[in-house]
Coordinates of C-alpha atoms and ligand atoms in Angstrom, one line a residue:
M29 CA 0.0 -0.3 -0.1
R30 CA 1.2 3.4 -0.9
H31 CA 1.0 6.8 1.1
T32 CA 1.7 10.2 1.1
R33 CA 3.9 12.5 3.6
I34 CA 5.2 15.7 3.2
I35 CA 9.4 16.3 3.8
V36 CA 11.3 19.3 4.2
T37 CA 14.1 19.4 2.0
H38 CA 16.5 21.6 3.2
Y39 CA 16.3 24.4 5.7
G40 CA 14.8 27.4 4.5
G41 CA 11.0 29.0 3.2
P42 CA 7.9 27.4 2.6
D43 CA 9.7 25.9 -0.7
A44 CA 11.3 23.1 1.0
L45 CA 8.1 21.1 1.5
R46 CA 7.7 18.6 -0.9
V47 CA 4.8 16.1 -1.6
V48 CA 6.4 12.6 -1.9
E49 CA 4.2 9.1 -2.5
E50 CA 5.9 5.9 -1.2
E51 CA 5.0 2.5 0.4
C52 CA 3.5 2.8 3.7
P53 CA 6.0 2.3 7.2
E54 CA 5.5 -1.0 8.7
P55 CA 5.6 -1.1 11.9
K56 CA 8.2 -2.6 13.7
N57 CA 8.5 -4.9 17.1
G58 CA 6.8 -2.6 20.0
E59 CA 5.3 -0.5 17.1
V60 CA 2.0 0.6 16.2
R61 CA 0.8 2.2 12.5
V62 CA -1.5 4.9 12.6
R63 CA -3.6 6.8 10.3
V64 CA -3.4 9.9 10.6
L65 CA -6.9 11.9 11.0
A66 CA -5.7 15.7 11.8
A67 CA -1.9 16.9 12.0
G68 CA -1.2 20.4 13.8
V69 CA 0.2 23.1 12.2
S70 CA 2.4 25.5 14.4
L71 CA 5.0 27.9 14.8
P72 CA 7.5 25.3 16.3
D73 CA 6.9 23.7 12.6
V74 CA 8.2 26.8 10.6
M75 CA 11.1 27.2 13.0
A76 CA 12.3 23.6 12.3
R77 CA 11.8 24.2 9.0
E78 CA 14.4 27.4 8.8
G79 CA 16.6 25.0 11.0
I80 CA 16.3 27.1 14.5
H81 CA 13.9 24.9 16.7
P82 CA 16.0 23.3 19.4
E83 CA 14.1 20.2 17.9
T84 CA 15.3 20.5 14.2
P85 CA 15.2 17.3 12.8
L86 CA 18.2 16.7 9.9
V87 CA 17.0 17.3 6.3
P88 CA 15.0 15.3 5.3
Y89 CA 12.6 14.8 7.6
T90 CA 8.6 14.7 7.6
P91 CA 7.3 17.8 10.0
G92 CA 4.5 17.5 12.5
W93 CA 4.3 17.7 15.8
D94 CA 1.1 16.7 16.6
L95 CA -1.2 14.3 15.9
V96 CA -4.5 12.6 15.9
G97 CA -5.4 9.0 14.4
V98 CA -6.7 5.8 14.0
V99 CA -4.6 2.4 15.1
D100 CA -4.9 0.8 11.4
R101 CA -1.8 -2.1 11.9
L102 CA -0.1 -3.2 15.6
G103 CA 3.5 -4.5 15.0
D104 CA 4.9 -7.5 17.6
G105 CA 4.7 -7.5 20.9
V106 CA 1.6 -5.1 21.2
S107 CA -0.9 -5.7 23.3
E108 CA -4.0 -3.9 24.8
I109 CA -4.4 -1.8 22.2
E110 CA -6.9 -2.5 19.0
P111 CA -7.3 -1.7 15.5
G112 CA -10.0 1.1 15.0
Q113 CA -8.9 2.8 18.4
I114 CA -8.1 6.8 18.0
V115 CA -5.2 8.0 19.6
A116 CA -3.2 11.4 19.8
A117 CA 0.3 11.6 20.3
M118 CA 3.4 13.8 19.7
P119 CA 6.5 12.8 17.8
I120 CA 7.9 15.9 17.4
S121 CA 8.4 15.3 13.7
G122 CA 6.6 12.8 11.3
A123 CA 2.5 13.8 11.6
Y124 CA 2.4 15.6 8.6
A125 CA 1.7 12.1 6.5
E126 CA -0.7 9.9 5.8
F127 CA 0.2 6.9 7.9
V128 CA 3.1 6.7 11.0
C129 CA 4.2 4.3 12.9
L130 CA 5.2 5.0 17.1
P131 CA 6.2 2.8 19.9
Q132 CA 2.9 2.2 21.7
R133 CA 3.9 4.2 24.9
E134 CA 3.4 7.4 22.8
L135 CA -0.1 6.9 22.2
V136 CA -2.6 7.7 24.4
P137 CA -6.4 7.0 23.9
V138 CA -8.9 9.7 22.8
P139 CA -12.6 9.4 23.7
S140 CA -14.8 8.5 20.4
G141 CA -17.2 11.1 18.7
L142 CA -14.4 14.0 19.1
D143 CA -13.8 16.2 16.1
A144 CA -9.9 15.3 15.4
A145 CA -9.0 18.6 14.5
E146 CA -10.5 19.9 17.4
A147 CA -8.6 17.1 19.7
V148 CA -5.0 17.7 17.9
S149 CA -5.1 20.6 19.0
L150 CA -5.3 19.8 22.7
V151 CA -1.6 18.1 21.8
L152 CA 0.8 20.6 21.9
N153 CA -1.1 24.0 22.1
Y154 CA -3.0 23.4 25.4
I155 CA -1.0 21.0 27.1
T156 CA 1.6 23.8 26.8
A157 CA -0.8 26.1 28.0
Y158 CA -1.8 23.9 30.8
Q159 CA 1.9 22.8 31.9
M160 CA 3.0 26.5 31.9
L161 CA -0.4 27.4 33.9
H162 CA -0.4 25.1 36.5
R163 CA 3.2 23.2 36.7
S164 CA 5.4 26.7 36.2
A165 CA 3.8 29.4 36.9
K166 CA 1.2 27.8 39.9
V167 CA -1.8 30.2 38.8
K168 CA -4.0 30.5 42.2
P169 CA -7.6 32.0 41.1
G170 CA -7.9 35.9 41.5
E171 CA -4.4 36.5 39.7
R172 CA -3.6 38.3 37.1
V173 CA -1.6 37.2 34.2
L174 CA -0.4 39.1 30.5
I175 CA -0.2 36.2 27.6
H176 CA 1.7 37.8 24.8
G177 CA 0.7 36.7 21.4
A178 CA -3.1 35.8 22.5
S179 CA -5.4 35.1 19.5
G180 CA -2.5 32.5 18.5
G181 CA -2.9 28.1 18.7
V182 CA -0.9 28.3 22.1
G183 CA -2.6 32.2 23.2
T184 CA -6.0 31.2 23.0
A185 CA -5.3 27.5 25.1
L186 CA -3.8 30.4 27.3
L187 CA -6.9 32.3 27.2
Q188 CA -9.4 29.5 27.4
L189 CA -7.6 27.5 30.1
G190 CA -7.1 31.1 32.3
R191 CA -10.9 31.4 32.4
L192 CA -11.3 28.6 34.1
A193 CA -8.7 28.2 36.7
G194 CA -10.4 32.0 37.4
L195 CA -8.1 34.6 36.1
E196 CA -7.7 38.4 35.4
M197 CA -6.2 38.1 32.1
Y198 CA -4.9 40.3 29.6
G199 CA -3.4 39.8 26.1
T200 CA -1.4 41.3 23.6
C201 CA -2.5 41.1 20.1
S202 CA -2.6 42.6 16.0
S203 CA -6.1 44.5 15.9
R204 CA -7.3 41.6 14.0
G205 CA -6.9 38.9 17.0
A206 CA -8.6 41.8 19.6
S207 CA -12.0 40.1 19.7
A208 CA -11.5 36.9 19.3
V209 CA -9.3 38.0 23.0
S210 CA -12.3 39.6 24.1
E211 CA -14.7 36.7 23.6
L212 CA -12.4 35.1 25.8
G213 CA -12.1 36.9 28.5
G214 CA -8.6 38.8 27.9
V215 CA -8.8 42.4 27.6
P216 CA -7.2 43.2 24.6
I217 CA -3.5 45.0 24.2
D218 CA -2.7 45.9 20.5
Y219 CA 1.2 45.3 20.3
R220 CA 1.4 47.2 17.3
N221 CA 0.2 50.5 18.3
Q222 CA 0.4 50.2 22.4
D223 CA 3.2 50.2 24.8
Y224 CA 1.7 47.0 26.8
V225 CA 3.9 47.6 29.3
K226 CA 2.4 51.1 29.9
E227 CA -1.1 49.1 29.4
I228 CA -0.2 47.0 32.0
H229 CA 0.5 49.6 35.2
R230 CA -2.3 51.9 33.7
L231 CA -5.4 48.7 34.1
A232 CA -3.0 46.9 36.7
S233 CA -1.4 49.3 38.5
E234 CA 1.5 47.4 40.5
G235 CA 1.9 45.0 37.5
V236 CA 0.7 41.0 36.8
D237 CA 1.2 38.0 38.5
A238 CA 2.6 36.3 36.1
V239 CA 3.9 36.7 31.8
F240 CA 3.7 34.1 28.9
D241 CA 6.0 35.2 26.5
G242 CA 6.6 33.8 23.8
I243 CA 8.0 36.1 21.5
G244 CA 11.8 35.3 23.5
G245 CA 14.6 37.9 22.7
T246 CA 14.8 41.1 24.6
H247 CA 11.3 41.2 24.5
I248 CA 11.7 39.1 27.5
W249 CA 13.2 41.7 29.7
R250 CA 10.5 44.2 28.6
S251 CA 8.2 41.1 29.8
R252 CA 9.7 41.4 32.9
K253 CA 8.9 45.3 34.0
A254 CA 5.6 44.2 33.4
L255 CA 5.4 42.1 36.5
R256 CA 4.5 43.0 40.4
P257 CA 7.3 42.2 42.2
G258 CA 7.2 38.7 43.3
G259 CA 6.1 37.2 39.9
R260 CA 7.3 35.6 37.2
V261 CA 7.4 35.3 33.4
V262 CA 7.3 31.8 31.6
A263 CA 9.3 31.9 28.8
Y264 CA 8.3 29.7 26.4
G265 CA 9.0 30.5 22.2
L266 CA 10.9 32.8 20.2
T267 CA 8.1 33.6 17.5
G268 CA 10.4 37.1 17.2
S269 CA 13.1 35.7 15.3
L270 CA 10.6 35.3 12.6
R271 CA 8.8 38.0 10.4
G272 CA 6.6 36.8 8.0
G273 CA 7.2 33.2 8.4
R274 CA 10.9 33.4 7.4
L275 CA 13.7 34.1 9.9
A276 CA 13.3 37.9 10.9
S277 CA 17.8 37.8 10.4
G278 CA 17.3 37.4 7.0
R279 CA 19.9 34.5 7.4
S280 CA 19.0 30.8 6.3
G281 CA 19.7 27.7 4.8
R282 CA 21.3 25.8 8.0
R283 CA 20.7 24.2 10.8
D284 CA 21.5 26.4 14.0
R285 CA 19.3 24.9 17.0
F286 CA 21.3 26.8 19.7
S287 CA 21.5 30.6 19.3
G288 CA 17.9 31.5 19.8
I289 CA 17.7 29.9 23.6
A290 CA 21.4 31.1 24.6
I291 CA 19.6 34.4 25.8
F292 CA 16.8 32.3 27.8
A293 CA 19.9 31.5 30.0
L294 CA 20.8 35.3 29.9
Y295 CA 17.5 35.9 31.4
I296 CA 16.8 33.3 33.7
A297 CA 20.2 34.4 35.6
G298 CA 19.6 38.1 35.8
G299 CA 15.8 37.4 36.7
W300 CA 18.0 35.7 40.0
L301 CA 20.2 38.2 40.3
L302 CA 18.5 41.4 40.0
P303 CA 16.4 43.0 42.6
G304 CA 12.6 43.3 42.3
R305 CA 11.9 39.2 43.0
K306 CA 11.1 39.0 39.5
R307 CA 11.8 35.5 38.3
V308 CA 11.9 34.0 34.6
V309 CA 11.2 30.5 33.9
P310 CA 11.9 28.7 31.2
Y311 CA 9.4 26.3 29.8
S312 CA 9.6 23.9 27.0
I313 CA 6.9 20.5 26.3
Q314 CA 9.6 18.2 24.8
T315 CA 12.4 18.7 28.2
L316 CA 9.3 17.8 30.5
K317 CA 7.7 15.3 28.7
R318 CA 11.2 14.0 28.7
L319 CA 11.9 14.0 32.1
R320 CA 8.1 13.4 33.3
P321 CA 6.1 11.2 30.7
A322 CA 3.6 10.5 32.9
L323 CA 2.8 14.6 33.3
F324 CA 2.4 14.9 29.9
R325 CA -0.3 11.5 29.6
Q326 CA -2.1 12.9 32.5
D327 CA -2.3 16.2 31.4
L328 CA -3.5 15.1 28.0
I329 CA -6.2 13.0 29.5
A330 CA -7.3 15.8 31.7
L331 CA -7.9 18.2 28.8
L332 CA -9.7 15.6 26.3
D333 CA -11.6 15.1 29.4
L334 CA -12.9 18.9 29.4
L335 CA -13.1 19.0 25.5
Q336 CA -15.6 16.0 26.0
Q337 CA -17.4 17.8 28.6
K338 CA -17.2 20.9 26.4
K339 CA -15.5 22.9 29.1
I340 CA -13.0 24.3 26.2
K341 CA -13.4 24.4 22.2
P342 CA -10.5 24.9 20.7
L343 CA -10.4 27.9 17.8
I344 CA -9.7 26.1 14.7
A345 CA -8.3 28.8 12.0
Q346 CA -8.6 26.7 8.7
R347 CA -8.5 23.0 7.9
F348 CA -6.2 22.3 4.8
P349 CA -5.6 19.5 3.0
L350 CA -2.4 17.3 3.5
A351 CA -1.4 17.9 0.4
E352 CA -1.7 21.4 1.0
A353 CA 0.8 21.9 4.0
R354 CA 3.1 24.2 2.1
Q355 CA 0.0 26.3 2.1
A356 CA -1.0 26.0 5.4
Q357 CA 2.7 26.9 6.8
E358 CA 2.2 30.1 4.7
L359 CA -0.6 31.0 6.3
L360 CA 0.3 30.7 9.6
G361 CA 3.3 32.5 8.1
K362 CA 1.9 35.5 7.1
G363 CA 0.1 36.0 10.7
G364 CA -3.2 36.8 12.0
V365 CA -4.2 33.4 12.1
I366 CA -7.0 33.0 15.6
G367 CA -6.4 29.7 16.8
K368 CA -4.9 27.1 15.5
I369 CA -4.4 25.7 11.5
V370 CA -5.1 22.0 10.7
L371 CA -3.9 19.0 8.3
V372 CA -6.8 17.3 7.7
R373 CA -7.5 13.5 5.7
N374 CA -9.4 14.2 2.6
G375 CA -10.1 17.7 3.7
S376 CA -12.2 16.5 7.0
S377 CA -11.7 16.0 10.2
L378 CA -14.9 14.4 11.3
E379 CA -14.2 10.9 10.4
S380 CA -14.2 8.0 13.4
G381 CA -12.4 4.8 12.9
A382 CA -13.5 3.9 9.9
A383 CA -11.4 3.1 7.0
Ligands
LIG1414 N1 8.1 25.6 24.8 C1 7.1 24.8 24.3 O1 7.0 23.7 25.0 C2 6.4 25.4 23.3 C3 5.3 25.0 22.7 C4 4.1 25.5 21.6 C5 4.4 26.7 20.9 N2 6.1 27.0 21.5 C6 6.0 28.5 20.9 O2 5.2 29.1 21.5 C7 5.0 30.4 20.2 C8 3.6 30.5 19.6 O3 3.1 29.5 18.9 P1 1.7 29.4 18.2 O4 2.1 28.1 17.1 O5 1.1 29.5 19.0 O6 1.9 30.2 16.9 P2 1.0 31.2 16.7 O7 -0.2 30.6 16.1 O8 1.6 31.9 15.1 O9 0.1 32.5 17.1 C9 1.7 33.6 17.4 C10 0.7 34.5 18.0 O10 1.8 35.6 18.2 C11 1.6 36.9 17.7 N3 2.4 37.6 17.8 C12 3.5 38.4 16.8 N4 4.7 38.6 17.1 C13 3.8 39.1 18.7 C14 4.6 40.6 19.3 N5 5.5 40.7 19.3 N6 3.6 40.8 20.5 C15 2.5 39.9 20.5 N7 2.3 38.8 19.5 C16 2.7 38.8 19.0 C17 0.8 36.5 16.7 O11 -0.4 37.4 16.3 P3 -0.3 38.3 14.6 O12 -0.1 37.2 13.7 O13 -1.6 39.0 14.6 O14 1.0 39.5 14.8 C18 -0.1 35.1 16.5 O15 -1.1 35.5 17.1 C19 6.0 30.4 19.0 O16 7.6 30.9 19.5 C20 6.1 28.7 19.9 O17 7.8 28.4 19.2 C21 6.2 26.9 22.8

């Protein structure tokens, strides 16, 4: 049987994405072959394509951090899982494919009846948001938080989970995202036309208890200025290193996984050393998953439960067929996307276990 997958042929722009057709992979010992129903498209995919994400694989590789799919075939030694079961996984790369083989331990069962595009949004964006809120910042009801990129994939997840946690929320976004941020319970701050540090001190005099900063670089330092004494910045991304979906520096074409994160270490140390009791703490979903895999599983199961109870509702910006992965990444790179872009099988994500 043949299948289609996307490969990144070189580090660079969207033209690096190619559609290839080849023989379907066979599951090895302990592996399960999954037919992908939905794969998330996220800025970490774009950063890896550009060669700057810490998790950038060697080219050629298949991108795709997160997926929801149907168990299709079992390798030797696999038990307690049946073909037809819907599962979720975060392989970090490989999800932009019709079929993928993964170790059984990577799979988390997904309750039936959920929309695959909504369910896949939980894997990267909502776990990131949930763990930053509850495991890094350890927020308490009534606390004030500032969320940067609040209308984006992780940002909208932070708003929905922050509202459930009883937080008072402020969110930076461009003007296009303002109404989405308000509807999700945040006070929008237009980062292109307003000074968010001044705005925060005007709206929440002393400053906020926590800032979630996925922009990175010197932006982390400004975020720290929006804190009240004793507050913390959770630093988790490098959105600021991109401009229009390409490297802001203009330098391209090589794998450079560590220069972006060196600056994090500087700010973390500065947060501890400078007066004001304002800390900078880093967050990385993949690091926490490697160190504490049980927490990843536990948090994903809790989030799937919230989705099933309709307490959260991921915003799906657009669904693309797999073969249009390039257009999907181009759209994400252009900006102004509200919520999550998802690649879906046959243009629809409403499939269940049916082949
Ligand atoms: N550490 C982790 O474990 C982890 C996990 C997941 C994601 N991430 C990181 O999280 C970040 C967001 O990823 P995503 O997939 O959610 O991306 P996304 O959907 O594209 O969202 C990014 C948002 O940031 C906004 N933005 C861009 N520049 C901004 C600025 N200077 N100030 C405020 N907002 C700004 C964009 O708004 P406009 O387009 O309207 O300007 C967009 O809404 C990325 O850096 C990603 O690498 C980290």
